[in-house]
Amino acid sequence: MYLSPSPSRVAGLVLAAGAGSRYGMPKALVHDGAGRSWLQRAVDVLAEAGCSPVIVVLGARWAEAAALLDAGDDDPTSAPVRGKDRPPASVRIVQATDWAEGLSASLRAGLRCAIEQPDLTAIAVIPVDVPDLNAATVARMISTNFGTTAVPGATVLSANTLRQARFARQPGHPVVIGRQHWTPLIDTLAGDTGARPYLRAHPVEHIECGDLGTGVDVDRPS
């Protein structure tokens, strides 16, 4: 059973707006060998780990991508996703109209959505192209008990949190960003670099997750 979440709320953020030029199609539309979309898997992983809401930023062919999510009947921008032994987590779909500017546009749109929700303490950010990512990795990243495989939902983070997962000492995702960093980060975003310059300029807590997965992002079809 999962533990009940603490008053500190951690959102999830899936960056899935790009055209996937190296892949040959938007990665938000890619399915694995079992027919499951990478997009839905990313949302489910964040929800199962205890992130709520899960913000999904779409851009290229966004309507097709949105249709892949488990949308509710009344509001296609707020779809319920149920993690194992957890109540449904809401999904908020954000359309980044400036997605062609690069990763910064997607991250900026997602953070602005999070800012509008004052009860959020931090956000766990992942790209859509890490199909190896699992809920145990996300749970470790959003928990204080990251010395072992943390229990999803055990989230006690401060608004000043700045963490990045590592896999065999290589940086990867999720990146967990506390609320105090959201506006300063938005002010630095440009081009296709995302949060990388900001992370390099600030003290980041690196958490090894190589025992839970590879952290590999998929740029091209296998």
mmCIF file of C-alpha atoms in Angstrom:
data_model
loop_
_atom_site.group_PDB
_atom_site.id
_atom_site.type_symbol
_atom_site.label_atom_id
_atom_site.label_comp_id
_atom_site.label_asym_id
_atom_site.label_seq_id
_atom_site.Cartn_x
_atom_site.Cartn_y
_atom_site.Cartn_z
ATOM 1 C CA MET A 1 0.000 0.000 0.000
ATOM 2 C CA TYR A 2 1.132 3.549 -0.663
ATOM 3 C CA LEU A 3 1.489 6.015 2.178
ATOM 4 C CA SER A 4 -0.886 8.948 2.378
ATOM 5 C CA PRO A 5 0.670 12.024 0.830
ATOM 6 C CA SER A 6 1.882 14.820 3.087
ATOM 7 C CA PRO A 7 0.534 18.384 2.854
ATOM 8 C CA SER A 8 3.393 19.269 0.496
ATOM 9 C CA ARG A 9 2.183 18.623 -3.047
ATOM 10 C CA VAL A 10 4.453 17.690 -5.905
ATOM 11 C CA ALA A 11 3.219 18.018 -9.472
ATOM 12 C CA GLY A 12 4.504 16.084 -12.447
ATOM 13 C CA LEU A 13 5.460 17.697 -15.749
ATOM 14 C CA VAL A 14 5.759 15.838 -19.061
ATOM 15 C CA LEU A 15 7.540 17.764 -21.811
ATOM 16 C CA ALA A 16 6.113 16.424 -25.076
ATOM 17 C CA ALA A 17 5.755 19.379 -27.436
ATOM 18 C CA GLY A 18 8.585 18.817 -29.911
ATOM 19 C CA ALA A 19 8.334 17.664 -33.503
ATOM 20 C CA GLY A 20 10.866 14.863 -32.974
ATOM 21 C CA SER A 21 12.909 15.739 -36.055
ATOM 22 C CA ARG A 22 15.596 13.137 -35.321
ATOM 23 C CA TYR A 23 12.972 10.508 -34.535
ATOM 24 C CA GLY A 24 10.925 11.241 -37.641
ATOM 25 C CA MET A 25 7.714 12.139 -35.805
ATOM 26 C CA PRO A 26 6.585 13.809 -32.569
ATOM 27 C CA LYS A 27 7.585 11.542 -29.705
ATOM 28 C CA ALA A 28 4.258 12.273 -28.052
ATOM 29 C CA LEU A 29 2.737 10.039 -30.757
ATOM 30 C CA VAL A 30 5.177 7.114 -30.406
ATOM 31 C CA HIS A 31 3.975 3.743 -29.101
ATOM 32 C CA ASP A 32 6.051 0.933 -27.634
ATOM 33 C CA GLY A 33 6.094 -2.647 -28.899
ATOM 34 C CA ALA A 34 3.042 -3.477 -26.809
ATOM 35 C CA GLY A 35 1.034 -0.660 -28.375
ATOM 36 C CA ARG A 36 1.164 1.675 -25.365
ATOM 37 C CA SER A 37 1.910 5.318 -26.053
ATOM 38 C CA TRP A 38 5.006 6.856 -24.519
ATOM 39 C CA LEU A 39 2.849 9.814 -23.560
ATOM 40 C CA GLN A 40 0.331 7.821 -21.537
ATOM 41 C CA ARG A 41 3.128 5.825 -19.916
ATOM 42 C CA ALA A 42 4.893 9.010 -18.797
ATOM 43 C CA VAL A 43 1.686 10.332 -17.262
ATOM 44 C CA ASP A 44 0.953 7.038 -15.519
ATOM 45 C CA VAL A 45 4.473 6.803 -14.067
ATOM 46 C CA LEU A 46 4.259 10.271 -12.527
ATOM 47 C CA ALA A 47 0.752 9.655 -11.197
ATOM 48 C CA GLU A 48 1.676 6.284 -9.697
ATOM 49 C CA ALA A 49 4.624 7.887 -7.907
ATOM 50 C CA GLY A 50 2.294 10.379 -6.237
ATOM 51 C CA CYS A 51 2.564 13.469 -8.448
ATOM 52 C CA SER A 52 -0.647 15.438 -8.798
ATOM 53 C CA PRO A 53 -1.593 17.109 -10.981
ATOM 54 C CA VAL A 54 0.363 15.835 -13.957
ATOM 55 C CA ILE A 55 0.908 18.689 -16.407
ATOM 56 C CA VAL A 56 1.421 17.623 -20.022
ATOM 57 C CA VAL A 57 2.844 20.168 -22.454
ATOM 58 C CA LEU A 58 1.980 19.455 -26.089
ATOM 59 C CA GLY A 59 2.842 21.332 -29.270
ATOM 60 C CA ALA A 60 3.462 19.627 -32.613
ATOM 61 C CA ARG A 61 0.300 17.745 -33.653
ATOM 62 C CA TRP A 62 -1.014 18.431 -30.185
ATOM 63 C CA ALA A 63 -4.608 17.376 -30.846
ATOM 64 C CA GLU A 64 -3.489 13.912 -31.963
ATOM 65 C CA ALA A 65 -1.301 13.599 -28.888
ATOM 66 C CA ALA A 66 -4.052 14.757 -26.519
ATOM 67 C CA ALA A 67 -6.346 12.093 -27.952
ATOM 68 C CA LEU A 68 -3.915 9.411 -26.739
ATOM 69 C CA LEU A 69 -4.493 10.299 -23.102
ATOM 70 C CA ASP A 70 -7.242 8.803 -20.953
ATOM 71 C CA ALA A 71 -9.447 11.872 -21.250
ATOM 72 C CA GLY A 72 -12.555 12.449 -19.209
ATOM 73 C CA ASP A 73 -15.924 12.890 -20.933
ATOM 74 C CA ASP A 74 -16.525 16.472 -19.856
ATOM 75 C CA ASP A 75 -13.148 18.206 -19.953
ATOM 76 C CA PRO A 76 -10.424 16.881 -22.289
ATOM 77 C CA THR A 77 -7.857 19.124 -20.587
ATOM 78 C CA SER A 78 -8.368 17.540 -17.156
ATOM 79 C CA ALA A 79 -8.242 13.768 -17.432
ATOM 80 C CA PRO A 80 -8.286 11.413 -14.422
ATOM 81 C CA VAL A 81 -5.380 8.975 -14.151
ATOM 82 C CA ARG A 82 -5.425 6.387 -11.398
ATOM 83 C CA GLY A 83 -2.156 5.109 -9.963
ATOM 84 C CA LYS A 84 -2.006 1.771 -8.189
ATOM 85 C CA ASP A 85 -3.749 2.005 -4.781
ATOM 86 C CA ARG A 86 -4.077 5.781 -5.193
ATOM 87 C CA PRO A 87 -6.978 8.109 -5.969
ATOM 88 C CA PRO A 88 -7.050 9.574 -9.483
ATOM 89 C CA ALA A 89 -4.494 12.264 -10.316
ATOM 90 C CA SER A 90 -5.709 15.039 -12.566
ATOM 91 C CA VAL A 91 -3.973 15.676 -15.864
ATOM 92 C CA ARG A 92 -3.726 19.209 -17.212
ATOM 93 C CA ILE A 93 -2.930 19.548 -20.894
ATOM 94 C CA VAL A 94 -1.099 22.735 -21.856
ATOM 95 C CA GLN A 95 -0.625 23.709 -25.496
ATOM 96 C CA ALA A 96 2.716 25.425 -26.153
ATOM 97 C CA THR A 97 1.989 27.445 -29.268
ATOM 98 C CA ASP A 98 5.650 28.511 -29.435
ATOM 99 C CA TRP A 99 6.912 24.922 -29.212
ATOM 100 C CA ALA A 100 9.154 25.383 -32.279
ATOM 101 C CA GLU A 101 11.409 27.651 -30.201
ATOM 102 C CA GLY A 102 12.739 24.538 -28.480
ATOM 103 C CA LEU A 103 12.662 22.825 -25.104
ATOM 104 C CA SER A 104 12.605 26.128 -23.247
ATOM 105 C CA ALA A 105 9.136 26.925 -24.631
ATOM 106 C CA SER A 106 7.713 23.648 -23.292
ATOM 107 C CA LEU A 107 9.297 24.042 -19.874
ATOM 108 C CA ARG A 108 8.171 27.652 -19.627
ATOM 109 C CA ALA A 109 4.564 26.708 -20.447
ATOM 110 C CA GLY A 110 4.549 23.903 -17.884
ATOM 111 C CA LEU A 111 6.033 26.016 -15.104
ATOM 112 C CA ARG A 112 3.567 28.826 -15.748
ATOM 113 C CA CYS A 113 0.737 26.343 -15.372
ATOM 114 C CA ALA A 114 2.221 25.145 -12.071
ATOM 115 C CA ILE A 115 2.610 28.704 -10.766
ATOM 116 C CA GLU A 116 -1.145 29.158 -11.082
ATOM 117 C CA GLN A 117 -1.628 26.451 -8.414
ATOM 118 C CA PRO A 118 -0.501 27.951 -5.095
ATOM 119 C CA ASP A 119 -0.620 24.704 -3.115
ATOM 120 C CA LEU A 120 2.192 23.093 -5.112
ATOM 121 C CA THR A 121 5.615 22.863 -3.463
ATOM 122 C CA ALA A 122 7.689 21.302 -6.246
ATOM 123 C CA ILE A 123 7.455 19.728 -9.679
ATOM 124 C CA ALA A 124 9.063 16.590 -11.123
ATOM 125 C CA VAL A 125 10.016 17.195 -14.747
ATOM 126 C CA ILE A 126 10.504 14.477 -17.357
ATOM 127 C CA PRO A 127 10.644 14.413 -21.162
ATOM 128 C CA VAL A 128 8.321 12.042 -22.990
ATOM 129 C CA ASP A 129 11.223 10.089 -24.531
ATOM 130 C CA VAL A 130 12.396 8.157 -21.451
ATOM 131 C CA PRO A 131 10.227 5.020 -21.767
ATOM 132 C CA ASP A 132 12.468 3.142 -19.313
ATOM 133 C CA LEU A 133 11.477 5.494 -16.471
ATOM 134 C CA ASN A 134 9.433 3.897 -13.694
ATOM 135 C CA ALA A 135 7.423 5.077 -10.704
ATOM 136 C CA ALA A 136 10.050 3.857 -8.233
ATOM 137 C CA THR A 137 12.595 6.264 -9.710
ATOM 138 C CA VAL A 138 10.212 9.206 -9.527
ATOM 139 C CA ALA A 139 9.208 8.237 -5.987
ATOM 140 C CA ARG A 140 12.842 8.254 -4.886
ATOM 141 C CA MET A 141 13.328 11.677 -6.391
ATOM 142 C CA ILE A 142 10.355 13.266 -4.624
ATOM 143 C CA SER A 143 10.923 11.622 -1.247
ATOM 144 C CA THR A 144 13.309 12.356 1.600
ATOM 145 C CA ASN A 145 13.850 8.600 1.925
ATOM 146 C CA PHE A 146 15.911 8.292 -1.230
ATOM 147 C CA GLY A 147 18.614 6.088 0.289
ATOM 148 C CA THR A 148 16.494 3.097 -0.687
ATOM 149 C CA THR A 149 13.598 2.597 -3.063
ATOM 150 C CA ALA A 150 11.198 5.136 -1.636
ATOM 151 C CA VAL A 151 7.511 4.530 -1.144
ATOM 152 C CA PRO A 152 5.410 6.477 -3.672
ATOM 153 C CA GLY A 153 3.545 9.279 -1.959
ATOM 154 C CA ALA A 154 6.111 9.885 0.816
ATOM 155 C CA THR A 155 6.721 13.420 -0.360
ATOM 156 C CA VAL A 156 8.277 15.918 2.051
ATOM 157 C CA LEU A 157 10.041 18.516 -0.048
ATOM 158 C CA SER A 158 10.811 22.181 0.488
ATOM 159 C CA ALA A 159 10.061 24.942 -1.993
ATOM 160 C CA ASN A 160 13.813 25.395 -2.419
ATOM 161 C CA THR A 161 14.390 21.830 -3.632
ATOM 162 C CA LEU A 162 16.617 21.354 -6.669
ATOM 163 C CA ARG A 163 17.373 17.724 -7.523
ATOM 164 C CA GLN A 164 18.479 15.740 -10.542
ATOM 165 C CA ALA A 165 18.501 11.987 -11.051
ATOM 166 C CA ARG A 166 21.733 10.275 -12.007
ATOM 167 C CA PHE A 167 22.198 6.952 -13.723
ATOM 168 C CA ALA A 168 25.681 5.481 -13.314
ATOM 169 C CA ARG A 169 26.754 9.053 -12.449
ATOM 170 C CA GLN A 170 25.311 10.472 -15.656
ATOM 171 C CA PRO A 171 22.666 13.217 -15.280
ATOM 172 C CA GLY A 172 19.143 12.335 -16.308
ATOM 173 C CA HIS A 173 15.477 12.676 -15.347
ATOM 174 C CA PRO A 174 13.439 13.417 -13.340
ATOM 175 C CA VAL A 175 14.603 16.867 -12.387
ATOM 176 C CA VAL A 176 12.737 18.061 -9.292
ATOM 177 C CA ILE A 177 12.370 21.829 -9.006
ATOM 178 C CA GLY A 178 11.019 23.588 -5.922
ATOM 179 C CA ARG A 179 8.579 26.443 -6.238
ATOM 180 C CA GLN A 180 11.116 29.128 -5.281
ATOM 181 C CA HIS A 181 13.054 28.331 -8.455
ATOM 182 C CA TRP A 182 10.166 28.453 -10.931
ATOM 183 C CA THR A 183 10.083 32.168 -11.723
ATOM 184 C CA PRO A 184 13.891 32.627 -11.744
ATOM 185 C CA LEU A 185 14.178 29.604 -14.036
ATOM 186 C CA ILE A 186 11.529 30.926 -16.431
ATOM 187 C CA ASP A 187 13.482 34.170 -16.678
ATOM 188 C CA THR A 188 16.574 32.285 -17.905
ATOM 189 C CA LEU A 189 14.946 29.940 -20.418
ATOM 190 C CA ALA A 190 15.916 30.275 -24.062
ATOM 191 C CA GLY A 191 16.301 28.016 -27.074
ATOM 192 C CA ASP A 192 16.571 24.258 -26.824
ATOM 193 C CA THR A 193 18.660 23.966 -23.652
ATOM 194 C CA GLY A 194 15.869 23.762 -21.090
ATOM 195 C CA ALA A 195 16.917 23.972 -17.442
ATOM 196 C CA ARG A 196 20.522 22.888 -17.997
ATOM 197 C CA PRO A 197 22.175 26.331 -17.606
ATOM 198 C CA TYR A 198 20.124 27.046 -14.485
ATOM 199 C CA LEU A 199 21.075 23.728 -12.914
ATOM 200 C CA ARG A 200 24.747 24.376 -13.613
ATOM 201 C CA ALA A 201 24.531 27.755 -11.921
ATOM 202 C CA HIS A 202 22.855 26.518 -8.716
ATOM 203 C CA PRO A 203 23.580 23.868 -6.073
ATOM 204 C CA VAL A 204 21.828 20.684 -7.176
ATOM 205 C CA GLU A 205 21.279 17.559 -5.109
ATOM 206 C CA HIS A 206 22.212 14.594 -7.312
ATOM 207 C CA ILE A 207 20.454 11.337 -6.501
ATOM 208 C CA GLU A 208 21.723 8.079 -7.961
ATOM 209 C CA CYS A 209 18.949 5.997 -9.536
ATOM 210 C CA GLY A 210 20.982 3.629 -11.698
ATOM 211 C CA ASP A 211 19.773 0.650 -9.683
ATOM 212 C CA LEU A 212 16.226 1.371 -10.814
ATOM 213 C CA GLY A 213 16.662 1.977 -14.536
ATOM 214 C CA THR A 214 18.903 3.199 -17.328
ATOM 215 C CA GLY A 215 17.643 6.764 -17.677
ATOM 216 C CA VAL A 216 18.224 6.541 -21.430
ATOM 217 C CA ASP A 217 16.352 8.980 -23.635
ATOM 218 C CA VAL A 218 15.451 7.733 -27.093
ATOM 219 C CA ASP A 219 16.380 10.108 -29.915
ATOM 220 C CA ARG A 220 15.955 7.780 -32.882
ATOM 221 C CA PRO A 221 13.889 4.691 -33.705
ATOM 222 C CA SER A 222 15.633 1.415 -32.877
#
